[in-house]
């Protein structure tokens, strides 16, 4: 295990040490250093503190574990691997994400899952344990975005304008989706047995890493939001 005290390094020097490490890495006293583990292909990076923007950007394998919060653009354009955040994340988590999984115990800021996409067997997944800000799933083209709202503190689990421009993938919410205003180009349905089979491994993993009761969670009601056609925005550009 390579141990790094982040107080001694700016982001460039810190990332050089991470990329040159021959084994797993443990970073302590992290405070805003950007691009940590960007492009990492294997291994594990454990972080105590608050990493800066673009944690795990272009990640293609391995595991990142954060004992704390993280800032914007976690998992930006990641291809594979796993990111686990025990606190909250900032805006645009999973921006243009193409594979792998992100698990967040707490809340997410604006535009979580923006531009998520998938190709054949590559289906990225984000699981948010708390609530999300506005523009959740904006322009979502693929993947699975799951919001559990486990600690709402009386506030809704989804902010304004969710699924704006959504044209692929699925947004799964704990609850029936009532009280949330979705675009007319989307449809809200009960979660099917097939949907549950697809997301169950990710909920198992979420519960495992954060100590949540899976059996209790599996008894909850869920809904799924999808585009209402193969070309949901056609009516905006074509006269009927």
Coordinates of N, CA, C and O in Angstrom, one line a residue, residues 156-239:
X156 N -38.2 16.9 -1.2 CA -38.4 15.9 -2.3 C -37.0 15.4 -2.7 O -36.0 16.0 -2.6
X157 N -37.0 14.1 -3.2 CA -35.8 13.5 -3.5 C -35.3 13.9 -4.9 O -34.1 13.6 -5.3
X158 N -36.1 14.6 -5.7 CA -35.8 15.1 -7.0 C -36.1 16.5 -7.1 O -37.2 17.0 -6.7
X159 N -35.1 17.3 -7.7 CA -35.4 18.7 -7.9 C -36.2 19.0 -9.1 O -36.9 18.2 -9.7
X160 N -36.1 20.3 -9.6 CA -36.8 20.7 -10.8 C -36.3 20.2 -12.1 O -35.1 19.9 -12.2
X161 N -37.1 20.1 -13.1 CA -36.8 19.7 -14.5 C -36.0 18.4 -14.6 O -35.1 18.3 -15.4
X162 N -36.5 17.3 -14.0 CA -35.8 16.1 -14.2 C -36.0 15.5 -15.6 O -37.1 15.8 -16.2
X163 N -35.1 14.8 -16.1 CA -35.2 14.1 -17.4 C -35.4 15.1 -18.6 O -36.0 14.7 -19.6
X164 N -35.0 16.3 -18.5 CA -35.1 17.2 -19.6 C -34.2 16.7 -20.8 O -33.0 16.5 -20.6
X165 N -34.8 16.5 -21.9 CA -34.1 16.0 -23.1 C -33.7 14.6 -23.0 O -33.0 14.1 -23.9
X166 N -34.3 13.8 -22.1 CA -34.0 12.4 -22.0 C -34.5 11.7 -23.3 O -35.6 11.8 -23.8
X167 N -33.6 10.8 -23.8 CA -34.0 10.1 -25.0 C -33.4 8.6 -25.0 O -33.4 7.9 -26.0
X168 N -33.1 8.2 -23.8 CA -32.6 6.8 -23.6 C -32.4 6.5 -22.2 O -32.4 7.4 -21.3
X169 N -32.2 5.2 -21.9 CA -31.9 4.8 -20.5 C -33.1 4.8 -19.6 O -34.2 5.0 -20.1
X170 N -32.9 4.7 -18.3 CA -34.0 4.7 -17.3 C -33.6 5.4 -16.1 O -32.4 5.4 -15.6
X171 N -34.5 6.1 -15.5 CA -34.4 6.7 -14.2 C -35.3 6.0 -13.3 O -36.5 5.8 -13.6
X172 N -34.8 5.4 -12.2 CA -35.5 4.6 -11.2 C -35.6 5.4 -9.9 O -34.5 5.8 -9.4
X173 N -36.8 5.6 -9.4 CA -37.0 6.3 -8.2 C -37.7 5.5 -7.1 O -38.6 4.7 -7.5
X174 N -37.2 5.5 -5.9 CA -38.0 4.9 -4.8 C -39.3 5.8 -4.6 O -39.2 7.0 -4.5
X175 N -40.4 5.1 -4.6 CA -41.7 5.8 -4.5 C -42.4 5.7 -5.8 O -42.0 5.0 -6.7
X176 N -43.5 6.4 -5.9 CA -44.3 6.3 -7.1 C -44.2 7.5 -8.1 O -44.8 7.6 -9.1
X177 N -43.2 8.4 -7.7 CA -43.0 9.6 -8.6 C -44.0 10.7 -8.4 O -43.9 11.7 -9.1
X178 N -45.0 10.5 -7.5 CA -46.0 11.6 -7.4 C -45.3 12.9 -6.8 O -44.4 12.8 -6.0
X179 N -45.8 14.0 -7.3 CA -45.2 15.3 -6.8 C -44.1 15.7 -7.6 O -43.6 16.8 -7.4
X180 N -43.6 14.9 -8.6 CA -42.5 15.3 -9.4 C -43.0 15.6 -10.8 O -43.8 14.8 -11.4
X181 N -42.6 16.7 -11.4 CA -43.1 17.1 -12.7 C -42.1 16.7 -13.7 O -41.0 17.2 -13.8
X182 N -42.5 15.7 -14.5 CA -41.6 15.2 -15.6 C -42.0 15.7 -17.0 O -43.2 16.1 -17.1
X183 N -41.1 15.8 -17.9 CA -41.5 16.3 -19.3 C -42.6 15.4 -19.9 O -42.6 14.2 -19.6
X184 N -43.3 16.0 -20.8 CA -44.4 15.2 -21.5 C -43.7 14.2 -22.4 O -44.4 13.2 -22.9
X185 N -42.5 14.3 -22.7 CA -41.8 13.4 -23.6 C -41.3 12.1 -22.9 O -40.7 11.3 -23.4
X186 N -41.7 12.0 -21.6 CA -41.3 10.8 -20.8 C -42.6 10.2 -20.3 O -43.7 10.8 -20.3
X187 N -42.4 9.0 -19.8 CA -43.5 8.3 -19.1 C -43.1 7.6 -17.8 O -41.9 7.2 -17.7
X188 N -43.9 7.6 -16.9 CA -43.6 7.1 -15.5 C -44.5 5.8 -15.4 O -45.7 5.8 -15.5
X189 N -43.8 4.7 -15.0 CA -44.4 3.4 -14.9 C -44.0 2.7 -13.6 O -43.0 3.1 -13.0
X190 N -44.8 1.7 -13.2 CA -44.4 0.9 -12.1 C -43.1 0.1 -12.5 O -43.0 -0.4 -13.6
X191 N -42.2 -0.2 -11.6 CA -41.1 -1.0 -11.8 C -41.5 -2.4 -12.1 O -42.3 -3.0 -11.3
X192 N -41.0 -3.0 -13.2 CA -41.4 -4.4 -13.5 C -40.4 -5.4 -12.8 O -39.4 -5.0 -12.3
X193 N -40.8 -6.6 -12.8 CA -39.9 -7.7 -12.3 C -38.6 -7.7 -13.1 O -37.5 -7.9 -12.5
X194 N -38.7 -7.5 -14.4 CA -37.5 -7.4 -15.2 C -36.6 -6.3 -14.9 O -35.4 -6.4 -14.8
X195 N -37.2 -5.1 -14.6 CA -36.4 -3.9 -14.1 C -35.7 -4.2 -12.8 O -34.6 -3.9 -12.6
X196 N -36.5 -4.9 -11.9 CA -35.9 -5.2 -10.6 C -34.7 -6.1 -10.7 O -33.7 -5.9 -10.1
X197 N -34.9 -7.1 -11.5 CA -33.8 -8.1 -11.7 C -32.5 -7.4 -12.3 O -31.4 -7.7 -11.9
X198 N -32.7 -6.3 -13.1 CA -31.6 -5.6 -13.6 C -30.9 -4.7 -12.6 O -29.7 -4.7 -12.6
X199 N -31.6 -4.1 -11.7 CA -31.0 -3.2 -10.8 C -30.7 -3.8 -9.4 O -29.9 -3.2 -8.7
X200 N -31.2 -5.0 -9.1 CA -31.0 -5.6 -7.9 C -29.5 -5.8 -7.5 O -29.1 -5.5 -6.3
X201 N -28.6 -6.2 -8.4 CA -27.2 -6.3 -8.0 C -26.6 -5.0 -7.6 O -25.7 -5.0 -6.7
X202 N -27.0 -3.9 -8.2 CA -26.5 -2.6 -7.8 C -27.0 -2.1 -6.5 O -26.3 -1.5 -5.7
X203 N -28.3 -2.5 -6.2 CA -28.8 -2.2 -4.9 C -28.2 -3.0 -3.8 O -27.9 -2.5 -2.7
X204 N -27.9 -4.3 -4.1 CA -27.2 -5.1 -3.2 C -25.8 -4.5 -2.9 O -25.4 -4.5 -1.7
X205 N -25.1 -4.1 -3.9 CA -23.8 -3.5 -3.7 C -23.9 -2.2 -2.9 O -23.1 -2.0 -1.9
X206 N -24.9 -1.3 -3.2 CA -25.1 -0.1 -2.4 C -25.3 -0.4 -0.9 O -24.7 0.2 0.0
X207 N -26.2 -1.4 -0.6 CA -26.5 -1.8 0.7 C -25.3 -2.4 1.4 O -25.0 -2.2 2.6
X208 N -24.5 -3.1 0.7 CA -23.3 -3.8 1.2 C -22.3 -2.7 1.7 O -21.7 -2.8 2.8
X209 N -22.0 -1.8 0.8 CA -20.9 -0.8 1.1 C -21.3 0.2 2.1 O -20.5 0.8 2.8
X210 N -22.6 0.5 2.2 CA -23.1 1.6 3.1 C -23.9 1.1 4.3 O -24.4 1.9 5.1
X211 N -24.0 -0.2 4.5 CA -24.7 -0.8 5.7 C -26.2 -0.5 5.7 O -26.8 -0.3 6.7
X212 N -26.8 -0.6 4.5 CA -28.3 -0.4 4.4 C -28.9 -1.8 4.3 O -28.4 -2.7 3.8
X213 N -30.1 -1.9 4.9 CA -30.9 -3.1 4.9 C -31.5 -3.4 3.5 O -32.5 -2.7 3.1
X214 N -30.9 -4.3 2.8 CA -31.4 -4.6 1.5 C -32.8 -5.2 1.5 O -33.7 -4.9 0.6
X215 N -33.1 -6.1 2.4 CA -34.4 -6.7 2.5 C -35.5 -5.7 2.7 O -36.6 -5.7 2.0
X216 N -35.3 -4.7 3.6 CA -36.3 -3.6 3.8 C -36.4 -2.8 2.5 O -37.5 -2.4 2.1
X217 N -35.3 -2.5 1.9 CA -35.3 -1.7 0.6 C -36.1 -2.4 -0.5 O -36.8 -1.8 -1.2
X218 N -35.9 -3.7 -0.6 CA -36.6 -4.5 -1.6 C -38.1 -4.5 -1.5 O -38.8 -4.8 -2.4
X219 N -38.6 -4.2 -0.3 CA -40.0 -4.1 -0.1 C -40.7 -2.8 -0.4 O -41.9 -2.6 -0.4
X220 N -39.8 -1.8 -0.8 CA -40.3 -0.5 -1.1 C -40.9 -0.5 -2.5 O -40.6 -1.3 -3.3
X221 N -41.7 0.6 -2.7 CA -42.3 0.8 -4.1 C -41.3 1.6 -4.9 O -40.7 2.6 -4.4
X222 N -41.2 1.2 -6.2 CA -40.3 2.0 -7.1 C -41.0 2.3 -8.4 O -42.0 1.5 -8.7
X223 N -40.6 3.3 -9.0 CA -41.2 3.6 -10.4 C -40.0 3.8 -11.3 O -38.8 4.1 -10.9
X224 N -40.3 3.8 -12.6 CA -39.2 3.9 -13.6 C -39.7 5.0 -14.6 O -40.9 5.0 -15.0
X225 N -38.8 5.9 -15.0 CA -39.1 6.9 -16.0 C -38.3 6.6 -17.2 O -37.1 6.4 -17.2
X226 N -39.0 6.6 -18.4 CA -38.3 6.3 -19.7 C -38.8 7.3 -20.7 O -39.9 7.9 -20.5
X227 N -38.1 7.5 -21.8 CA -38.7 8.2 -23.0 C -39.9 7.6 -23.5 O -40.1 6.3 -23.4
X228 N -40.9 8.3 -24.0 CA -42.1 7.7 -24.4 C -42.1 7.3 -25.9 O -43.1 6.8 -26.3
X229 N -41.0 7.4 -26.6 CA -40.9 6.9 -27.9 C -39.5 6.8 -28.3 O -38.6 7.2 -27.6
X230 N -39.2 6.2 -29.5 CA -37.8 6.2 -30.0 C -37.3 7.5 -30.4 O -36.1 7.7 -30.5
X231 N -38.2 8.5 -30.6 CA -37.8 9.8 -31.0 C -38.7 10.8 -30.3 O -39.5 11.5 -30.9
X232 N -38.5 11.0 -29.0 CA -39.5 11.7 -28.2 C -39.5 13.2 -28.5 O -40.5 13.9 -28.1
X233 N -38.5 13.7 -29.1 CA -38.5 15.2 -29.4 C -38.8 15.5 -30.9 O -38.7 16.6 -31.3
X234 N -39.3 14.5 -31.6 CA -39.6 14.7 -33.0 C -40.7 15.8 -33.2 O -40.6 16.7 -34.1
X235 N -41.7 15.9 -32.3 CA -42.7 16.8 -32.4 C -42.3 18.3 -32.3 O -43.0 19.2 -32.7
X236 N -41.1 18.5 -31.7 CA -40.6 19.8 -31.6 C -40.1 20.4 -33.0 O -39.9 21.6 -33.1
X237 N -39.7 19.5 -33.9 CA -39.1 19.9 -35.1 C -39.8 19.6 -36.4 O -39.5 20.0 -37.4
X238 N -40.8 18.7 -36.3 CA -41.6 18.2 -37.4 C -43.0 18.6 -37.3 O -43.7 18.3 -36.3
X239 N -43.6 19.2 -38.3 CA -45.0 19.6 -38.3 C -45.8 18.4 -38.7 O -45.5 17.7 -39.7

